[in-house]
Short mmCIF file of C-alpha atoms and ligand atoms in Angstrom, two decimals:
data_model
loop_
_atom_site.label_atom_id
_atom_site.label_comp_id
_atom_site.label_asym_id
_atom_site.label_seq_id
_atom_site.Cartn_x
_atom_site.Cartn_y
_atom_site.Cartn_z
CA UNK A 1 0.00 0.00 0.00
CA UNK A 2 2.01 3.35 -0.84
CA UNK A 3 2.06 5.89 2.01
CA UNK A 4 -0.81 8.35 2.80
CA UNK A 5 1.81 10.76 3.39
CA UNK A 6 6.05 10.74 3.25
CA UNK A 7 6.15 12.00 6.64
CA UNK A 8 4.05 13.69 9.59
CA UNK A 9 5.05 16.91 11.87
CA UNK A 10 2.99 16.53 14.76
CA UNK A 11 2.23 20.09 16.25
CA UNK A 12 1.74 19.54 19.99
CA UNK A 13 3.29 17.52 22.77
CA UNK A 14 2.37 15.13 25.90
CA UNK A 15 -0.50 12.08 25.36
CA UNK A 16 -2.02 14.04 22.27
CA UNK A 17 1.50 14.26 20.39
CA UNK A 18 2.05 10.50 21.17
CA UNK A 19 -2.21 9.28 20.13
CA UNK A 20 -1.09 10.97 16.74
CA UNK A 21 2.28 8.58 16.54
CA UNK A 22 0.61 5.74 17.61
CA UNK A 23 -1.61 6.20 14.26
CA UNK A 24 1.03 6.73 12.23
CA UNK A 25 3.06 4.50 12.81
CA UNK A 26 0.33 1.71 12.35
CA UNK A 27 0.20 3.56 8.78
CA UNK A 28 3.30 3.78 7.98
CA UNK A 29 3.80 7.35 8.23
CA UNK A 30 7.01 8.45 9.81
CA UNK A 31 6.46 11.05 12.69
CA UNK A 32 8.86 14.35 13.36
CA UNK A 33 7.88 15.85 16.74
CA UNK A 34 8.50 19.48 17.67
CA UNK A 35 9.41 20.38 21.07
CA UNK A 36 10.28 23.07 23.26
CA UNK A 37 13.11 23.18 25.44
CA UNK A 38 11.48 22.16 28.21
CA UNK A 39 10.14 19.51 26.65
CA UNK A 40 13.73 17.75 25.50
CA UNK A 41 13.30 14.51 27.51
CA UNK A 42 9.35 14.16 26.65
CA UNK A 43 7.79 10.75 25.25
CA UNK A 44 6.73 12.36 22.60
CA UNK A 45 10.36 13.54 21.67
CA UNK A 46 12.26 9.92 22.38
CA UNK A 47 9.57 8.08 20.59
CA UNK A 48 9.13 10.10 17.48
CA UNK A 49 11.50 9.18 14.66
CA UNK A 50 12.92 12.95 14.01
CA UNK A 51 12.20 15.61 16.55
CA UNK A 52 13.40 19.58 16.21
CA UNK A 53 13.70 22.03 18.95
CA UNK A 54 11.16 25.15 18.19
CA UNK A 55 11.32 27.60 21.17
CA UNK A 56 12.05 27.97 24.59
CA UNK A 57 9.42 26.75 27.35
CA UNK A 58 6.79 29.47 26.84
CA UNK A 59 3.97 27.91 24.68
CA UNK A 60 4.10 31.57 22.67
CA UNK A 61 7.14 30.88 22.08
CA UNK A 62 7.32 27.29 20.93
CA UNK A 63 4.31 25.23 20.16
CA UNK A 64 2.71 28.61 18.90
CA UNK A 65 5.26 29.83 16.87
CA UNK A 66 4.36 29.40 13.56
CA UNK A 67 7.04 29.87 11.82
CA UNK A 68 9.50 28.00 13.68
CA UNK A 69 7.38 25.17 12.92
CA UNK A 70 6.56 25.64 9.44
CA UNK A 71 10.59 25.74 9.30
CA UNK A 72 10.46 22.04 11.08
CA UNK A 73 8.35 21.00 8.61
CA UNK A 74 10.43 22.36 5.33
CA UNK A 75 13.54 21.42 7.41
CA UNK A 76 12.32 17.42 7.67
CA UNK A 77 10.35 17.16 4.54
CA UNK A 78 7.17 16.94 6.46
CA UNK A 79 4.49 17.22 4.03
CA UNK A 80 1.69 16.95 6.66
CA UNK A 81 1.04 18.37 9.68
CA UNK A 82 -1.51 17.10 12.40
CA UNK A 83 -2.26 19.85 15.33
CA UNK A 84 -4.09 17.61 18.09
CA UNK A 85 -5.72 19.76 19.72
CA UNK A 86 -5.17 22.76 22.02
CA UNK A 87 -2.31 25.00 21.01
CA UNK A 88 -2.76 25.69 16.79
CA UNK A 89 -5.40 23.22 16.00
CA UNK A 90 -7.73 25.67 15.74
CA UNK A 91 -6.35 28.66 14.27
CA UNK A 92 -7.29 29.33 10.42
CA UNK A 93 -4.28 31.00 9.87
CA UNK A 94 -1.99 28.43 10.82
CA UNK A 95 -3.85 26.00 8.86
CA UNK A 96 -3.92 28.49 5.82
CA UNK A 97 -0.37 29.32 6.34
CA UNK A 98 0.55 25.28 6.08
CA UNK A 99 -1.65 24.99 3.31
CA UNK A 100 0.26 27.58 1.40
CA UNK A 101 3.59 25.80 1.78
CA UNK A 102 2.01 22.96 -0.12
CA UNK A 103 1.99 21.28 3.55
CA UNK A 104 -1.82 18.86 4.08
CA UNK A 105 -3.10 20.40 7.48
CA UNK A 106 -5.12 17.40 9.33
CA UNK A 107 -8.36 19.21 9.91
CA UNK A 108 -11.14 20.85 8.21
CA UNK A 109 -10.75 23.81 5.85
CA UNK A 110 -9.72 27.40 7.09
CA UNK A 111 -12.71 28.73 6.25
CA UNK A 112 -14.45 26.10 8.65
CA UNK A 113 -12.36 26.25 11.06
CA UNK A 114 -12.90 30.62 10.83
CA UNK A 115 -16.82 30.25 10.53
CA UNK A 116 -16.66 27.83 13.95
CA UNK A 117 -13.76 29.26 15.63
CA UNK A 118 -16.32 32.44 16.06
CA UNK A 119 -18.98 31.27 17.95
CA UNK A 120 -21.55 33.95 17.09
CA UNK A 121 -20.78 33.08 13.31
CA UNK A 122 -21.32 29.59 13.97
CA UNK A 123 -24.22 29.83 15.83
CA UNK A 124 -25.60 31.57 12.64
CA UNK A 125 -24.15 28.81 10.29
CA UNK A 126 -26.18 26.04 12.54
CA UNK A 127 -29.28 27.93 12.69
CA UNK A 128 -29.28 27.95 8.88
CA UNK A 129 -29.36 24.23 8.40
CA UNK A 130 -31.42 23.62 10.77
CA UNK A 131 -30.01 23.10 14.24
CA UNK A 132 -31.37 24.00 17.27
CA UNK A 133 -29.70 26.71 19.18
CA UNK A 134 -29.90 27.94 23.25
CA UNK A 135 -31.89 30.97 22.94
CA UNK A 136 -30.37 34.17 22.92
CA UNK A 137 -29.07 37.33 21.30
CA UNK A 138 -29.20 37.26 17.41
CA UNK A 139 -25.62 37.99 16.84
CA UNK A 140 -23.39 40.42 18.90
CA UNK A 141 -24.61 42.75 21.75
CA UNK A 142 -23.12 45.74 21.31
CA UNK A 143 -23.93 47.70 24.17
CA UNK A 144 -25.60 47.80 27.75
CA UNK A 145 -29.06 48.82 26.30
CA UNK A 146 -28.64 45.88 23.84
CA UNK A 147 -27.91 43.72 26.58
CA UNK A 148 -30.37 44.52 28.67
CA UNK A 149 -33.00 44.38 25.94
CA UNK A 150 -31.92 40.53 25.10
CA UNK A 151 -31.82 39.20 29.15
CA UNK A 152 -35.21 40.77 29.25
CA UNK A 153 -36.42 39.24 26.48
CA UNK A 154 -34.90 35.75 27.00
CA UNK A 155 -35.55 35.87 30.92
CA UNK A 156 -32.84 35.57 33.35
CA UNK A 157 -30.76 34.26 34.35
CA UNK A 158 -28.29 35.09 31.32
CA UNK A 159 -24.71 34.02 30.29
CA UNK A 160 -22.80 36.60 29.28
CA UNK A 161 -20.17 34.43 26.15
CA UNK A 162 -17.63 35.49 24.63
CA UNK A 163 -17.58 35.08 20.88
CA UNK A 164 -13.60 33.91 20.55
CA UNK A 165 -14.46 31.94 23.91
CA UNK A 166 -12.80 28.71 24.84
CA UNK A 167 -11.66 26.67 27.58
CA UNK A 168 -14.20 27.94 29.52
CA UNK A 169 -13.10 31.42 29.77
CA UNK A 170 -15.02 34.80 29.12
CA UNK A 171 -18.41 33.54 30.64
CA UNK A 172 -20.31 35.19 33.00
CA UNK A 173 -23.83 34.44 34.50
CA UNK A 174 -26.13 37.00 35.39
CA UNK A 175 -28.62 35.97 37.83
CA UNK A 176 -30.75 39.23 37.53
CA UNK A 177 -31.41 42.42 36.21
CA UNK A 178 -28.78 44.03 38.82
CA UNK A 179 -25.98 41.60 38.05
CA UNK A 180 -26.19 42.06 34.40
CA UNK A 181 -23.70 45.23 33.91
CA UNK A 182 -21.17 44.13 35.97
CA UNK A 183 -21.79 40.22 34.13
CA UNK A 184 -21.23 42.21 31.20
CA UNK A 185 -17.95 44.61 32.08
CA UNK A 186 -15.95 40.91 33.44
CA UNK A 187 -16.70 38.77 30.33
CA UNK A 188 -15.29 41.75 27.88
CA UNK A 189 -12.99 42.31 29.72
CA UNK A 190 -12.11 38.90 30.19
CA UNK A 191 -12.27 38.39 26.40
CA UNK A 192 -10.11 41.40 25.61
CA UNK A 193 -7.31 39.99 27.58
CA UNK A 194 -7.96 36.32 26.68
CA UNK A 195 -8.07 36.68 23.17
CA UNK A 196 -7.58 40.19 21.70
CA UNK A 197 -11.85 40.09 20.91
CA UNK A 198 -14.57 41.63 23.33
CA UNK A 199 -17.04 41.06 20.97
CA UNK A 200 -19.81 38.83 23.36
CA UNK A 201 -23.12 37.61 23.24
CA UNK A 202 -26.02 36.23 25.59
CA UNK A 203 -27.45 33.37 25.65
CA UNK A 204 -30.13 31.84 28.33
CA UNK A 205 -28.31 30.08 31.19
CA UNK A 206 -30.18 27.03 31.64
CA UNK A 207 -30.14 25.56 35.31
CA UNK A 208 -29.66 21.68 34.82
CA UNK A 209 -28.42 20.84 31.14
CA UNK A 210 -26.68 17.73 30.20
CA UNK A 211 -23.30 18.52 27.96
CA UNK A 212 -23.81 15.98 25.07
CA UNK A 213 -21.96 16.59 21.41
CA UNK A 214 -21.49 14.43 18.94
CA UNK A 215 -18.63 12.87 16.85
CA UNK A 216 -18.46 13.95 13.30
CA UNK A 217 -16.14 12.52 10.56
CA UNK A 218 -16.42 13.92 7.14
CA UNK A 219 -15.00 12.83 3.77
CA UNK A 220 -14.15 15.29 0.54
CA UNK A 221 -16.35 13.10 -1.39
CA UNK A 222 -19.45 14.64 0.25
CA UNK A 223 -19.68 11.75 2.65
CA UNK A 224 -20.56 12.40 6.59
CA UNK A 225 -20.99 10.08 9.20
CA UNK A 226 -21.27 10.22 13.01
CA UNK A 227 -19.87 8.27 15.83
CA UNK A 228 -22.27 8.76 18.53
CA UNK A 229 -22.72 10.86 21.15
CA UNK A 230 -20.44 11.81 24.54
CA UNK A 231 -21.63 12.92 27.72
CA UNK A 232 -19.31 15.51 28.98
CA UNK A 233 -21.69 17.21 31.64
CA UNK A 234 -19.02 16.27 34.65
CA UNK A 235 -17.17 19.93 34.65
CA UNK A 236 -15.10 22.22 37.08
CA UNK A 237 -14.87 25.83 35.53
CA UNK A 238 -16.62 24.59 32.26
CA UNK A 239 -13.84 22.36 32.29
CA UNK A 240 -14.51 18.44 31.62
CA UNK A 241 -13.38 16.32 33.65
CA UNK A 242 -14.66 12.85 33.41
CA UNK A 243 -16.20 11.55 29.72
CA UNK A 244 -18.84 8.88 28.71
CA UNK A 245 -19.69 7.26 25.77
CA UNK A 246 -22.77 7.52 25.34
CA UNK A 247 -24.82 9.28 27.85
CA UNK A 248 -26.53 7.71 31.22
CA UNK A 249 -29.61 9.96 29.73
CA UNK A 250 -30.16 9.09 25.92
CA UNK A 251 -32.03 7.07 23.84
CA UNK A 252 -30.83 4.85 21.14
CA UNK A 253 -33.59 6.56 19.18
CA UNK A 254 -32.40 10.11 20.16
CA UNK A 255 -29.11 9.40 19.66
CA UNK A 256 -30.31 8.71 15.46
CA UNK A 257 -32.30 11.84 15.00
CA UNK A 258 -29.91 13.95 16.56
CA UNK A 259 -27.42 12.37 14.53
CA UNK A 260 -28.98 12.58 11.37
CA UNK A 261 -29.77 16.38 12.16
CA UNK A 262 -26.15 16.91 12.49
CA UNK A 263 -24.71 15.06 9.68
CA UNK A 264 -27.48 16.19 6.59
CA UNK A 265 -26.63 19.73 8.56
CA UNK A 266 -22.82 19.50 7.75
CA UNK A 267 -23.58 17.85 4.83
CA UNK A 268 -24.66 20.52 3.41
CA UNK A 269 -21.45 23.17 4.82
CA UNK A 270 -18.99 20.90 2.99
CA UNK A 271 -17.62 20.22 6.12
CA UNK A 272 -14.36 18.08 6.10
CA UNK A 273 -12.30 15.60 8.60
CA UNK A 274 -13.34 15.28 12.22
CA UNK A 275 -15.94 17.68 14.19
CA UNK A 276 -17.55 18.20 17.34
CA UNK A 277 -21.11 19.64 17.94
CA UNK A 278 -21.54 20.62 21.18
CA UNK A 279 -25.17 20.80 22.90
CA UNK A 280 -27.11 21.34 26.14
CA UNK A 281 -29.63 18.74 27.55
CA UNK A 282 -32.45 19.64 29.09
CA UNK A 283 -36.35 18.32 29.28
CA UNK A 284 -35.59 16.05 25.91
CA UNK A 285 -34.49 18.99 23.82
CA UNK A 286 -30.77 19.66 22.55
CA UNK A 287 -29.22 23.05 21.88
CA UNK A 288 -26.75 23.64 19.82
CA UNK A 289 -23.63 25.58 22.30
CA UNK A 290 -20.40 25.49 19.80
CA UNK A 291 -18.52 23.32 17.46
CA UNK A 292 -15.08 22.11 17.77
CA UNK A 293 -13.05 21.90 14.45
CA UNK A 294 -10.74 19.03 15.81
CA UNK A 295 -9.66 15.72 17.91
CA UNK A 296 -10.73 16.21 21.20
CA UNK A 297 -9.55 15.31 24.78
CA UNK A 298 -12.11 12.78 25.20
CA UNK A 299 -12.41 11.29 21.58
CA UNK A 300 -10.88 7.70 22.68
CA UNK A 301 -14.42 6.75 24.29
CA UNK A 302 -16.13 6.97 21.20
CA UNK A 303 -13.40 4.96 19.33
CA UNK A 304 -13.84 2.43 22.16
CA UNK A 305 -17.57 2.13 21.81
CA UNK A 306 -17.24 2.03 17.67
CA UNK A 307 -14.24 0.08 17.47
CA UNK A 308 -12.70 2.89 15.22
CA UNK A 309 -9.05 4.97 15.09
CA UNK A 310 -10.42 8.45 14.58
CA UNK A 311 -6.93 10.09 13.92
CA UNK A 312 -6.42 7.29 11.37
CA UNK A 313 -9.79 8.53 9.81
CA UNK A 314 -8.49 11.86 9.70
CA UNK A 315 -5.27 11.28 8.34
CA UNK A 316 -6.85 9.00 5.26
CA UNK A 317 -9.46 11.94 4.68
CA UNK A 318 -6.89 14.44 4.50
CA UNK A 319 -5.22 12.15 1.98
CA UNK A 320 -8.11 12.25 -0.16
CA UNK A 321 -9.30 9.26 0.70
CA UNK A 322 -13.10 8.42 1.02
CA UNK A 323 -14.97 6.92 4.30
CA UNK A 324 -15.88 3.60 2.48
CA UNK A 325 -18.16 2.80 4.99
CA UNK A 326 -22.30 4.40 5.86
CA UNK A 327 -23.82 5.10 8.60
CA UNK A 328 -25.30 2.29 8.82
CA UNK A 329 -21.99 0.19 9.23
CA UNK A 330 -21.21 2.54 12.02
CA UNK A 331 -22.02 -0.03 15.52
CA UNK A 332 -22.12 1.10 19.43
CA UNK A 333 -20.88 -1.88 21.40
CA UNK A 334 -20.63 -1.17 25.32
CA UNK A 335 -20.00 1.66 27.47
CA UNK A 336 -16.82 3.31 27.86
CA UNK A 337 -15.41 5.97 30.69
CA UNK A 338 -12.16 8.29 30.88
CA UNK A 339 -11.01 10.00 33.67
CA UNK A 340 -8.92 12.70 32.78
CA UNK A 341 -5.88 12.65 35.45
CA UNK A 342 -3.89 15.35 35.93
CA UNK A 343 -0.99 16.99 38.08
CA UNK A 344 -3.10 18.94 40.31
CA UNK A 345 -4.27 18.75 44.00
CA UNK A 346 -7.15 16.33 44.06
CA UNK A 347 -9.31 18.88 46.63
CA UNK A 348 -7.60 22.38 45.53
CA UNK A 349 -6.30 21.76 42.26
CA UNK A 350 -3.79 23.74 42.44
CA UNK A 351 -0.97 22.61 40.04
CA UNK A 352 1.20 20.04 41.29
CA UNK A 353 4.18 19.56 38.47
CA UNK A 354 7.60 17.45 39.42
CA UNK A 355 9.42 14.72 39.43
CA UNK A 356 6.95 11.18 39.28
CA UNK A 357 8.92 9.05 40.99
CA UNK A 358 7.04 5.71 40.12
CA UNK A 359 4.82 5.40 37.23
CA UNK A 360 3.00 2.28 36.90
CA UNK A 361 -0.48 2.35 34.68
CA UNK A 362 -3.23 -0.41 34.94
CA UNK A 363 -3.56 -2.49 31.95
CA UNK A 364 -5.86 -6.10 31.54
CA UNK A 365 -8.93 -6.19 29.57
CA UNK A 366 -10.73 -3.36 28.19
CA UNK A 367 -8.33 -0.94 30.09
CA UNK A 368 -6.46 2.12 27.85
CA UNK A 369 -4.09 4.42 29.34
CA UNK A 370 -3.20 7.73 26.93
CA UNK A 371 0.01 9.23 28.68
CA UNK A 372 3.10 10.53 28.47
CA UNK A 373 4.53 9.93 31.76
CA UNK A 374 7.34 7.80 32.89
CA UNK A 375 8.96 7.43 36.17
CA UNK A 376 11.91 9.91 36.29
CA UNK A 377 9.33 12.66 34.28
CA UNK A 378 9.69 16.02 35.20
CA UNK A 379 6.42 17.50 34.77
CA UNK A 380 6.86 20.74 33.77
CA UNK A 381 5.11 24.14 34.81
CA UNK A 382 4.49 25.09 31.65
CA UNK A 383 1.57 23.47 30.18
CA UNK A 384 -1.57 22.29 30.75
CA UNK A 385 -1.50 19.63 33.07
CA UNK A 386 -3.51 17.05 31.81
CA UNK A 387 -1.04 13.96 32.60
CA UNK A 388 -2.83 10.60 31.88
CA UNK A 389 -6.16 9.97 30.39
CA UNK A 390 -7.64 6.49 31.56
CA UNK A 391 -10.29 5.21 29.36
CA UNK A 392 -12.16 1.92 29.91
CA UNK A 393 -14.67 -0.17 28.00
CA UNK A 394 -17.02 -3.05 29.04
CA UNK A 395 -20.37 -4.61 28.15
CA UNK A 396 -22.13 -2.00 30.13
CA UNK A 397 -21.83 1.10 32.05
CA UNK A 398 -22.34 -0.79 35.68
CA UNK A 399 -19.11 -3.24 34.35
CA UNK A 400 -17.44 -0.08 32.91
CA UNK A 401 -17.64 1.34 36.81
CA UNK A 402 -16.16 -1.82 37.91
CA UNK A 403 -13.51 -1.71 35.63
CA UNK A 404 -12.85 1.75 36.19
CA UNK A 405 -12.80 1.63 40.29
CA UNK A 406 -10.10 -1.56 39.90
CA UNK A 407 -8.11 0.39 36.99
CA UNK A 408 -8.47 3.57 39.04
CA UNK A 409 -6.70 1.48 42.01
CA UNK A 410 -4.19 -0.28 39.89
CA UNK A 411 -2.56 3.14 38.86
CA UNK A 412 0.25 4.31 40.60
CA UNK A 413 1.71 7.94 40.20
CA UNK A 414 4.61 8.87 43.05
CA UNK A 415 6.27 12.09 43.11
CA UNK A 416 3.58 14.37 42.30
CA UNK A 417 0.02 14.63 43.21
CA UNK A 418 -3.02 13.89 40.64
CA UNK A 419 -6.52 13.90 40.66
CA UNK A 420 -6.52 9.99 41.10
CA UNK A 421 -8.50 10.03 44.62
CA UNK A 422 -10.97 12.84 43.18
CA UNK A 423 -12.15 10.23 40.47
CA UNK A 424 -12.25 7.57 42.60
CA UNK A 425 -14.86 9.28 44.91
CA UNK A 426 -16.77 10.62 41.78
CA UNK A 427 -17.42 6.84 40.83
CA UNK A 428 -18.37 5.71 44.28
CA UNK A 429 -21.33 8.17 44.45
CA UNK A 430 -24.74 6.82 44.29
CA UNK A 431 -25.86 9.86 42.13
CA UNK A 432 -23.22 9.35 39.76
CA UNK A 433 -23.98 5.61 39.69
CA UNK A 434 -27.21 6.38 38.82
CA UNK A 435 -26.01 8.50 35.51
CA UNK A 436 -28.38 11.56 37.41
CA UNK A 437 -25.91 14.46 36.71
CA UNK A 438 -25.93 17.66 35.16
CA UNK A 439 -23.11 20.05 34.16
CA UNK A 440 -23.54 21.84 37.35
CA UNK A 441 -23.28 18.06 39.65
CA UNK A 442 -19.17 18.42 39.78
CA UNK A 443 -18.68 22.04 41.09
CA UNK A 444 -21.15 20.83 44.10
CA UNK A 445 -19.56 17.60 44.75
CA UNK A 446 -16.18 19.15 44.96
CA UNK A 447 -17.13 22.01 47.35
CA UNK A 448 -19.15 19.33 49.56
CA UNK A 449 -15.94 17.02 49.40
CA UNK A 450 -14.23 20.37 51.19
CA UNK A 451 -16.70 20.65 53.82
CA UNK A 452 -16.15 17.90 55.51
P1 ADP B 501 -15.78 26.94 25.81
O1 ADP B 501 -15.57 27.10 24.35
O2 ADP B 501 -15.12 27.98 26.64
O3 ADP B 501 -15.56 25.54 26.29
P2 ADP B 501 -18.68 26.43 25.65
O4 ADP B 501 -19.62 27.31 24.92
O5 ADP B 501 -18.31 25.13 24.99
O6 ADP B 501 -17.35 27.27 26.02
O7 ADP B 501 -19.26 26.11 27.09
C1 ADP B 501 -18.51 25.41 28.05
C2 ADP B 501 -19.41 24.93 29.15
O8 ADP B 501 -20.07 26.03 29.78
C3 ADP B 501 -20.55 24.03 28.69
O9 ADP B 501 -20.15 22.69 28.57
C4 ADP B 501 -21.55 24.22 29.82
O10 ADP B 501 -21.17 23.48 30.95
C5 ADP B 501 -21.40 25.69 30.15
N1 ADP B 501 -22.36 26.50 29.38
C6 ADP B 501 -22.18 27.06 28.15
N2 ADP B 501 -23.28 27.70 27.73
C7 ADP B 501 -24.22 27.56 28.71
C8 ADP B 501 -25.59 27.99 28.89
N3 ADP B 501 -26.22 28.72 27.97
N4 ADP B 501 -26.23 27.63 30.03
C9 ADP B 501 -25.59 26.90 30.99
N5 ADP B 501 -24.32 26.47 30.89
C10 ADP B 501 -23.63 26.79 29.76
#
């Protein structure tokens, strides 16, 4: 079979940088890593089979410097480029800037990644084939009479979004009328700082949603399909922190029509490669929130539940190649969990890098550890400090549990704290047992777990 590609730069670092590897290698594809200084000893630098030095430890200065790693990629001969996710994988002019180097950037189109990258202009690009939205503003709100005008309209409480958002940041709830300015000055200002864009809009702040988006993969021949759904409504800070696929609260038959919604929807866009549509739950409907134009954190509990290598789908679709398979080939088998561990404080969270001592990660049947630790790692300051992800799979979500609370117990990480303890009293709860969560479930939880 002749190579998809002569040879891969893989934009990022840590479990993400290695996930990419792992795919190409299995294709054939040999890998070039990038790294910053701090990152000389990584995984993702021993394992890769060229690696180049882009920047000292400051992300701005490294794995977002364009142009030191365009220069990695003319340097090796990379004529591909995957992003992961985080750091460039979502910033059109990267991906238009590799494009014009005659470089194949793994991910959707710049244009797509521009229309969804602004959530306002997104929001406006669902709504027009036909997917349901939260309620709120129609487009920008300019000023305070604006805003007030909307939040009276919609009803409060209101959420104050930016429209460059991400990672949770430039949000602000309003719980009334006399909360709404000040809602308002934070989440523009927030933006401004964030990302050099105070544009914001409002949208209703709904008190007990469900986070549930689906997985996308598109083809250029016009083809879309989707992988299922993934509950995601365990957050700190709008933050996720434990995934399922699929959700404790849908329906096989809710699971298709959203589905189809979503797929005829980006059907029509042209949409290309992988994509994420994010909603809110609530009372049986879905609303749309954002899209994301790339891998995600969590995407390894849908390939456990389908059976399939998403980066290896996107990697073939960038090549050109079509799905070759329908919908209806696509199966769900099971019920898969990952706990995203990382080098923080289990009650405080505050960030916990150093030296890991011991690193030993559970393994047997149906068990998947995505990490880029080894003992003798020194977790660096730098970055975020997601660690391990541990994803399991079983029959159903009761045995998933099971699996998870022994896997969860099998893991060993010395030297530096992690979140391992918070997710093993997250799956001990009898709520949480029972799948009866909400986005707004963790943040309680946590401060309850303080209290006493
Ligand atoms: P980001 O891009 O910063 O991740 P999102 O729009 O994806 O922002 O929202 C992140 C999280 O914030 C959601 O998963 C949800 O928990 C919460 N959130 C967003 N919009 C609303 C809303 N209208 N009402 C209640 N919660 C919301």
């Amino acid at each position: 079979m002749p190579r998809l590609f002569q040879k891969m730069l893989i934009a990022n670092r840590g479990e993400i940088a290695l996930r990419i590897q792992r795919a190409c290698r299995e294709l054939g594809i040999p890998t070039v890593a990038v790294h910053s200084t701090a990152d000389a000893q990584a995984m993702h630098v021993r394992l890769a089979d060229e690696s180049v030095c882009i920047g000292p430890p400051s992300a701005r200065d490294s794995y977002l410097n364009m142009p030191n790693i365009l220069s990695a990629a003319a340097v090796t001969g990379a004529d591909a480029i995957h992003p992961g996710y985080g750091f460039l994988s979502e910033n059109a002019n990267f991906a238009e800037m590799v494009e014009a180097h005659g470089i194949t950037f793994i991910g959707p189109s710049s244009a797509h990644i521009r229309m969804m990258g602004d959530k306002i202009s997104a929001k406006t690009a669902m709504a027009g084939i036909g997917v349901p939205l939260v309620p709120g503003s129609d487009g920008e709100v300019v000023d305070m009479d604006a805003a007030r005008a909307v939040a009276a309209q919609i009803g409060y409480p209101v959420l104050i979004k930016a429209a460059a958002g991400g990672g949770g940041r430039g949000m602000k709830v309003a719980l009334g009328p006399d909360e709404l300015e000040e809602a308002w000055t934070v989440a523009r200002t927030e933006a401004r700082t964030a990302f050099g864009n105070d544009a914001v809009y409002i949208e209703k702040y709904l008190d007990r949603p469900r986070h549930i988006e689906m997985q996308v993969m598109a083809d250029a021949h016009g083809h879309v399909v989707h992988f299922g759904e993934r509950d995601c409504s365990l957050q700190r800070r709008h933050q996720k922190l434990l995934e399922e696929a699929g959700s404790p609260a849908l329906t096989p038959d809710e699971r298709d029509a959203l589905g189809a919604v979503v797929t005829q929807g980006l059907s029509k866009l042209g949409y290309r490669n992988a994509g994420t549509l994010e909603f809110l739950y609530q009372d049986g409907q879905f609303a749309f929130i954002e899209m994301n134009t790339r891998l995600q954190v969590e995407h390894p509990v849908t390939e456990m539940v389908c059976g399939v290598d998403l980066v290896r789908e996107q990697i073939r679709i960038a090549a050109g190649e079509p799905l070759g398979y329908a919908q209806s080939d696509v199966r769900f088998e099971g019920h898969a969990i990952e706990c995203r561990i990382t080098a923080e404080d289990p009650e405080t969270f505050a960030p916990t890098p150093g030296k890991v001592s011991v690193f030993h990660a559970p393994g047997g049947l149906g068990v998947r550890v995505d990490s880029a630790l080894y003992a003798g790692y020194v977790v660096p300051p730098y970055y975020d400090s997601l660690v391990a992800k541990l994803i399991v799979h079983a029959p159903t979500r009761p045995e998933a549990i099971a699996r998870m609370r022994r896997a969860l117990a099998e893991f060993a990480v010395v030297g530096i704290r992690t979140t391992i303890p918070l997710h093993q009293r997250i799956i001990e709860d009898a709520e949480f047992q029972a799948g009866d969560y909400t986005i707004h479930w963790l943040e309680r939880f946590v401060a309850a777990g303080r209290d006493h």
